[in-house]
Amino acid sequence: MSGTLYGIGVGPGDPELLTVKAFRRLKEAHVIAYPKKQRGSKSYAQQIIEAYFSPAEKEMIGLVFPMTKNMDVLTEKWNETAEAIWEQLSTGRDVAFVTEGDPLLYSTFIHLMKIMKERYPNVTIEIVPGVSSVNAAAARLQIPLADGDEQVAIIPARDDYEAMKKALEDHDCVVFLKVAKVMGMMIRLLREQNLLQNAAVVTKVTSKEEIIWNIEQLEGVELEYLTLLVVRK
């Protein structure tokens, strides 16, 4: 019989936010696989689990996921990734694929799971949920996401002023992910909607590199990719 593929959320950055089940599955798995952008680079998810596991005691495989929109390149790399994982599973070895946050919330694992099911329909997959950056940011900032009948939205920020404005109008609380590239526009929008005082920005929440920003001082600042914005009306 083939091994099991585990999609494991390892949390937003703080190794102590790894769940007990995630730790057990990682410890039991024969192989830990992690995504990385290019050869030689260190995965954020890999950094999180380094507090508990090292290549000296556990076989680890870094799988390259290039940052490109070229579908030919992406298809080739995804197929290589699926084959590398199946090579392990087909010999009966369990593979734990780690991802920051939760495996089914804007995660690399979502596409991997789809490809594995298409190419190897008999593969056994188990998902271990993780603490997302959304929950972690709410906790660190002490901002309630929703109470009673309130509505909360998780929105990938994009360069579309009207769409971002509508998200704010339609919900009591909005968490904007991937906000770094459009922070200037978002600050302008929040100022025009008189919501600047209701907003908070955090980078790499709960990690050693965490930064909680003063949003008033962010115009023109180059932010890291793992930055999110929370707005509660």
mmCIF file of C-alpha atoms in Angstrom:
data_model
loop_
_atom_site.group_PDB
_atom_site.id
_atom_site.type_symbol
_atom_site.label_atom_id
_atom_site.label_comp_id
_atom_site.label_asym_id
_atom_site.label_seq_id
_atom_site.Cartn_x
_atom_site.Cartn_y
_atom_site.Cartn_z
ATOM 1 C CA MET A 1 0.000 0.000 0.000
ATOM 2 C CA SER A 2 1.086 3.556 -0.672
ATOM 3 C CA GLY A 3 1.830 6.019 2.080
ATOM 4 C CA THR A 4 -0.347 8.900 3.231
ATOM 5 C CA LEU A 5 0.115 12.506 2.166
ATOM 6 C CA TYR A 6 -0.447 14.887 5.062
ATOM 7 C CA GLY A 7 -1.150 18.557 4.455
ATOM 8 C CA ILE A 8 -0.031 20.171 7.690
ATOM 9 C CA GLY A 9 -0.576 23.760 8.744
ATOM 10 C CA VAL A 10 2.323 24.852 10.949
ATOM 11 C CA GLY A 11 0.892 28.210 11.963
ATOM 12 C CA PRO A 12 1.776 31.821 11.185
ATOM 13 C CA GLY A 13 5.323 31.981 12.544
ATOM 14 C CA ASP A 14 5.613 31.158 16.233
ATOM 15 C CA PRO A 15 6.692 27.481 16.536
ATOM 16 C CA GLU A 16 4.620 27.203 19.727
ATOM 17 C CA LEU A 17 1.470 27.667 17.626
ATOM 18 C CA LEU A 18 2.030 24.272 16.016
ATOM 19 C CA THR A 19 -0.838 22.027 17.125
ATOM 20 C CA VAL A 20 -0.213 18.834 19.089
ATOM 21 C CA LYS A 21 -1.619 16.796 16.195
ATOM 22 C CA ALA A 22 0.584 18.580 13.663
ATOM 23 C CA PHE A 23 3.652 17.849 15.784
ATOM 24 C CA ARG A 24 2.687 14.180 16.108
ATOM 25 C CA ARG A 25 2.105 13.770 12.379
ATOM 26 C CA LEU A 26 5.419 15.439 11.587
ATOM 27 C CA LYS A 27 7.216 13.211 14.055
ATOM 28 C CA GLU A 28 5.621 10.051 12.645
ATOM 29 C CA ALA A 29 6.034 10.907 8.949
ATOM 30 C CA HIS A 30 8.936 9.349 7.075
ATOM 31 C CA VAL A 31 9.490 12.513 5.020
ATOM 32 C CA ILE A 32 8.786 16.197 5.580
ATOM 33 C CA ALA A 33 8.275 18.188 2.376
ATOM 34 C CA TYR A 34 8.181 21.953 2.259
ATOM 35 C CA PRO A 35 7.648 24.566 -0.471
ATOM 36 C CA LYS A 36 10.337 27.010 -1.493
ATOM 37 C CA LYS A 37 10.507 29.682 -4.171
ATOM 38 C CA GLN A 38 13.906 28.822 -5.616
ATOM 39 C CA ARG A 39 16.824 26.491 -5.094
ATOM 40 C CA GLY A 40 18.901 27.487 -2.097
ATOM 41 C CA SER A 41 16.196 29.634 -0.492
ATOM 42 C CA LYS A 42 14.750 28.758 2.907
ATOM 43 C CA SER A 43 11.034 28.149 3.190
ATOM 44 C CA TYR A 44 9.063 30.125 5.789
ATOM 45 C CA ALA A 45 7.241 26.936 6.794
ATOM 46 C CA GLN A 46 10.605 25.192 7.055
ATOM 47 C CA GLN A 47 11.853 27.911 9.406
ATOM 48 C CA ILE A 48 8.857 27.357 11.682
ATOM 49 C CA ILE A 49 9.419 23.615 12.112
ATOM 50 C CA GLU A 50 13.195 23.937 12.508
ATOM 51 C CA ALA A 51 12.529 24.458 16.222
ATOM 52 C CA TYR A 52 11.588 20.779 16.402
ATOM 53 C CA PHE A 53 13.070 18.930 13.431
ATOM 54 C CA SER A 54 16.337 19.041 11.507
ATOM 55 C CA PRO A 55 17.632 17.287 8.366
ATOM 56 C CA ALA A 56 19.979 15.315 10.613
ATOM 57 C CA GLU A 57 17.071 13.466 12.225
ATOM 58 C CA LYS A 58 14.322 13.654 9.610
ATOM 59 C CA GLU A 59 14.438 13.362 5.830
ATOM 60 C CA MET A 60 13.365 16.676 4.323
ATOM 61 C CA ILE A 61 12.592 17.551 0.731
ATOM 62 C CA GLY A 62 12.445 21.135 -0.528
ATOM 63 C CA LEU A 63 10.089 21.463 -3.476
ATOM 64 C CA VAL A 64 10.562 24.465 -5.749
ATOM 65 C CA PHE A 65 7.498 26.554 -6.588
ATOM 66 C CA PRO A 66 8.660 29.367 -8.908
ATOM 67 C CA MET A 67 7.095 32.823 -8.612
ATOM 68 C CA THR A 68 5.910 33.129 -12.202
ATOM 69 C CA LYS A 69 2.674 33.314 -14.190
ATOM 70 C CA ASN A 70 4.137 31.363 -17.107
ATOM 71 C CA MET A 71 1.772 28.399 -17.276
ATOM 72 C CA ASP A 72 4.252 26.160 -19.111
ATOM 73 C CA VAL A 73 6.835 26.635 -16.372
ATOM 74 C CA LEU A 74 4.251 26.226 -13.615
ATOM 75 C CA THR A 75 2.780 23.061 -15.139
ATOM 76 C CA GLU A 76 6.219 21.511 -15.502
ATOM 77 C CA LYS A 77 7.182 22.323 -11.898
ATOM 78 C CA TRP A 78 3.863 21.145 -10.460
ATOM 79 C CA ASN A 79 4.193 17.844 -12.311
ATOM 80 C CA GLU A 80 7.759 17.455 -11.014
ATOM 81 C CA THR A 81 6.512 18.116 -7.484
ATOM 82 C CA ALA A 82 3.705 15.581 -7.761
ATOM 83 C CA GLU A 83 6.115 12.964 -9.106
ATOM 84 C CA ALA A 84 8.626 13.623 -6.314
ATOM 85 C CA ILE A 85 5.944 13.160 -3.671
ATOM 86 C CA TRP A 86 4.482 10.076 -5.349
ATOM 87 C CA GLU A 87 7.961 8.567 -5.555
ATOM 88 C CA GLN A 88 7.963 8.570 -1.753
ATOM 89 C CA LEU A 89 4.312 7.564 -1.274
ATOM 90 C CA SER A 90 4.504 4.655 -3.725
ATOM 91 C CA THR A 91 7.079 2.933 -1.525
ATOM 92 C CA GLY A 92 4.769 3.116 1.491
ATOM 93 C CA ARG A 93 6.376 6.166 3.048
ATOM 94 C CA ASP A 94 4.223 8.885 4.604
ATOM 95 C CA VAL A 95 4.929 12.443 3.459
ATOM 96 C CA ALA A 96 4.062 15.499 5.543
ATOM 97 C CA PHE A 97 3.806 18.616 3.390
ATOM 98 C CA VAL A 98 4.073 21.690 5.619
ATOM 99 C CA THR A 99 2.644 25.095 4.890
ATOM 100 C CA GLU A 100 2.474 28.253 6.968
ATOM 101 C CA GLY A 101 -0.952 29.100 8.292
ATOM 102 C CA ASP A 102 -3.695 26.660 7.298
ATOM 103 C CA PRO A 103 -3.423 24.179 4.388
ATOM 104 C CA LEU A 104 -6.780 25.165 2.898
ATOM 105 C CA LEU A 105 -6.584 28.959 3.205
ATOM 106 C CA TYR A 106 -4.629 30.559 0.321
ATOM 107 C CA SER A 107 -2.083 27.771 0.571
ATOM 108 C CA THR A 108 0.266 26.026 -1.842
ATOM 109 C CA PHE A 109 -1.224 22.758 -0.615
ATOM 110 C CA ILE A 110 -4.590 23.460 -2.250
ATOM 111 C CA HIS A 111 -3.165 23.146 -5.764
ATOM 112 C CA LEU A 112 -0.912 20.262 -4.758
ATOM 113 C CA MET A 113 -3.876 18.321 -3.395
ATOM 114 C CA LYS A 114 -5.811 18.893 -6.620
ATOM 115 C CA ILE A 115 -2.947 17.650 -8.811
ATOM 116 C CA MET A 116 -2.282 14.626 -6.609
ATOM 117 C CA LYS A 117 -5.960 13.617 -6.768
ATOM 118 C CA GLU A 118 -5.990 14.016 -10.553
ATOM 119 C CA ARG A 119 -2.770 12.120 -11.223
ATOM 120 C CA TYR A 120 -2.971 9.562 -8.417
ATOM 121 C CA PRO A 121 -6.684 9.152 -7.605
ATOM 122 C CA ASN A 122 -6.047 6.417 -5.040
ATOM 123 C CA VAL A 123 -3.706 8.526 -2.921
ATOM 124 C CA THR A 124 -4.702 8.884 0.730
ATOM 125 C CA ILE A 125 -4.698 12.492 1.912
ATOM 126 C CA GLU A 126 -5.182 13.812 5.433
ATOM 127 C CA ILE A 127 -5.263 17.489 6.352
ATOM 128 C CA VAL A 128 -4.207 18.892 9.707
ATOM 129 C CA PRO A 129 -5.555 22.442 10.110
ATOM 130 C CA GLY A 130 -3.298 25.182 11.383
ATOM 131 C CA VAL A 131 -3.556 28.594 13.018
ATOM 132 C CA SER A 132 -3.900 31.137 10.215
ATOM 133 C CA SER A 133 -2.293 34.565 10.106
ATOM 134 C CA VAL A 134 -5.822 35.974 10.268
ATOM 135 C CA ASN A 135 -6.476 34.469 13.699
ATOM 136 C CA ALA A 136 -2.954 35.211 14.872
ATOM 137 C CA ALA A 137 -3.200 38.873 13.859
ATOM 138 C CA ALA A 138 -6.511 39.271 15.654
ATOM 139 C CA ALA A 139 -4.956 37.822 18.798
ATOM 140 C CA ARG A 140 -1.783 39.931 18.651
ATOM 141 C CA LEU A 141 -3.684 43.136 17.884
ATOM 142 C CA GLN A 142 -6.545 42.253 20.260
ATOM 143 C CA ILE A 143 -9.069 43.044 17.542
ATOM 144 C CA PRO A 144 -12.252 40.910 17.566
ATOM 145 C CA LEU A 145 -12.944 39.561 14.100
ATOM 146 C CA ALA A 146 -16.681 39.106 14.555
ATOM 147 C CA ASP A 147 -19.242 39.120 17.347
ATOM 148 C CA GLY A 148 -22.918 38.261 17.324
ATOM 149 C CA ASP A 149 -24.338 38.853 13.846
ATOM 150 C CA GLU A 150 -21.327 40.776 12.566
ATOM 151 C CA GLN A 151 -19.752 39.811 9.247
ATOM 152 C CA VAL A 152 -16.037 39.325 8.625
ATOM 153 C CA ALA A 153 -14.288 39.026 5.251
ATOM 154 C CA ILE A 154 -10.853 37.776 4.225
ATOM 155 C CA ILE A 155 -9.844 39.610 1.054
ATOM 156 C CA PRO A 156 -6.659 39.361 -1.019
ATOM 157 C CA ALA A 157 -5.823 43.048 -1.478
ATOM 158 C CA ARG A 158 -5.503 44.164 -5.097
ATOM 159 C CA ASP A 159 -5.156 47.334 -7.093
ATOM 160 C CA ASP A 160 -8.906 47.899 -7.438
ATOM 161 C CA TYR A 161 -10.070 50.861 -5.389
ATOM 162 C CA GLU A 162 -13.806 50.292 -5.877
ATOM 163 C CA ALA A 163 -13.631 46.570 -5.030
ATOM 164 C CA MET A 164 -11.666 47.247 -1.852
ATOM 165 C CA LYS A 165 -14.072 50.049 -0.939
ATOM 166 C CA LYS A 166 -17.058 47.727 -1.403
ATOM 167 C CA ALA A 167 -15.433 45.073 0.815
ATOM 168 C CA LEU A 168 -15.161 47.664 3.576
ATOM 169 C CA GLU A 169 -18.723 48.861 3.070
ATOM 170 C CA ASP A 170 -20.216 45.353 3.101
ATOM 171 C CA HIS A 171 -18.512 43.956 6.214
ATOM 172 C CA ASP A 172 -17.992 44.850 9.849
ATOM 173 C CA CYS A 173 -14.411 43.631 9.787
ATOM 174 C CA VAL A 174 -12.095 42.975 6.846
ATOM 175 C CA VAL A 175 -8.703 41.284 6.835
ATOM 176 C CA PHE A 176 -6.766 42.263 3.714
ATOM 177 C CA LEU A 177 -4.028 39.768 2.822
ATOM 178 C CA LYS A 178 -1.091 40.349 0.457
ATOM 179 C CA VAL A 179 -1.503 44.062 1.072
ATOM 180 C CA ALA A 180 2.133 45.155 0.683
ATOM 181 C CA LYS A 181 1.974 46.121 -3.009
ATOM 182 C CA VAL A 182 -1.147 48.265 -2.630
ATOM 183 C CA MET A 183 -0.621 49.792 0.799
ATOM 184 C CA GLY A 184 -0.505 53.329 -0.588
ATOM 185 C CA MET A 185 -3.913 52.913 -2.202
ATOM 186 C CA MET A 186 -5.341 51.277 0.925
ATOM 187 C CA ILE A 187 -4.156 54.133 3.144
ATOM 188 C CA ARG A 188 -5.813 56.618 0.773
ATOM 189 C CA LEU A 189 -9.030 54.586 0.827
ATOM 190 C CA LEU A 190 -9.056 54.301 4.612
ATOM 191 C CA ARG A 191 -8.408 58.008 4.987
ATOM 192 C CA GLU A 192 -11.244 58.895 2.598
ATOM 193 C CA GLN A 193 -13.599 56.525 4.436
ATOM 194 C CA ASN A 194 -12.508 57.935 7.807
ATOM 195 C CA LEU A 195 -11.330 54.463 8.870
ATOM 196 C CA LEU A 196 -7.616 55.013 9.333
ATOM 197 C CA GLN A 197 -7.983 54.914 13.108
ATOM 198 C CA ASN A 198 -9.798 51.566 12.770
ATOM 199 C CA ALA A 199 -6.945 49.887 10.901
ATOM 200 C CA ALA A 200 -3.881 47.917 11.975
ATOM 201 C CA VAL A 201 -1.007 46.448 9.957
ATOM 202 C CA VAL A 202 1.301 43.587 10.942
ATOM 203 C CA THR A 203 4.137 41.778 9.140
ATOM 204 C CA LYS A 204 5.111 38.140 9.827
ATOM 205 C CA VAL A 205 2.745 37.975 12.772
ATOM 206 C CA THR A 206 3.953 35.986 15.831
ATOM 207 C CA SER A 207 7.379 35.286 14.295
ATOM 208 C CA LYS A 208 10.705 36.627 15.557
ATOM 209 C CA GLU A 209 10.583 39.128 12.688
ATOM 210 C CA GLU A 210 7.108 40.384 13.565
ATOM 211 C CA ILE A 211 6.484 44.114 13.093
ATOM 212 C CA ILE A 212 3.304 45.888 14.183
ATOM 213 C CA TRP A 213 3.251 49.102 12.197
ATOM 214 C CA ASN A 214 1.969 52.596 12.815
ATOM 215 C CA ILE A 215 -0.216 52.878 9.730
ATOM 216 C CA GLU A 216 0.158 56.657 9.663
ATOM 217 C CA GLN A 217 3.859 56.203 8.861
ATOM 218 C CA LEU A 218 3.544 53.574 6.125
ATOM 219 C CA GLU A 219 3.154 55.676 2.998
ATOM 220 C CA GLY A 220 6.126 54.987 0.738
ATOM 221 C CA VAL A 221 7.428 52.163 2.947
ATOM 222 C CA GLU A 222 8.334 48.897 1.149
ATOM 223 C CA LEU A 223 6.664 46.080 3.056
ATOM 224 C CA GLU A 224 7.347 42.344 3.034
ATOM 225 C CA TYR A 225 4.942 39.961 1.293
ATOM 226 C CA LEU A 226 3.674 38.451 4.563
ATOM 227 C CA THR A 227 1.927 41.642 5.651
ATOM 228 C CA LEU A 228 -1.778 41.986 6.361
ATOM 229 C CA LEU A 229 -4.182 44.772 7.215
ATOM 230 C CA VAL A 230 -7.090 44.444 9.648
ATOM 231 C CA VAL A 231 -9.931 46.965 9.536
ATOM 232 C CA ARG A 232 -12.758 46.795 12.068
ATOM 233 C CA LYS A 233 -15.516 49.382 11.848
#
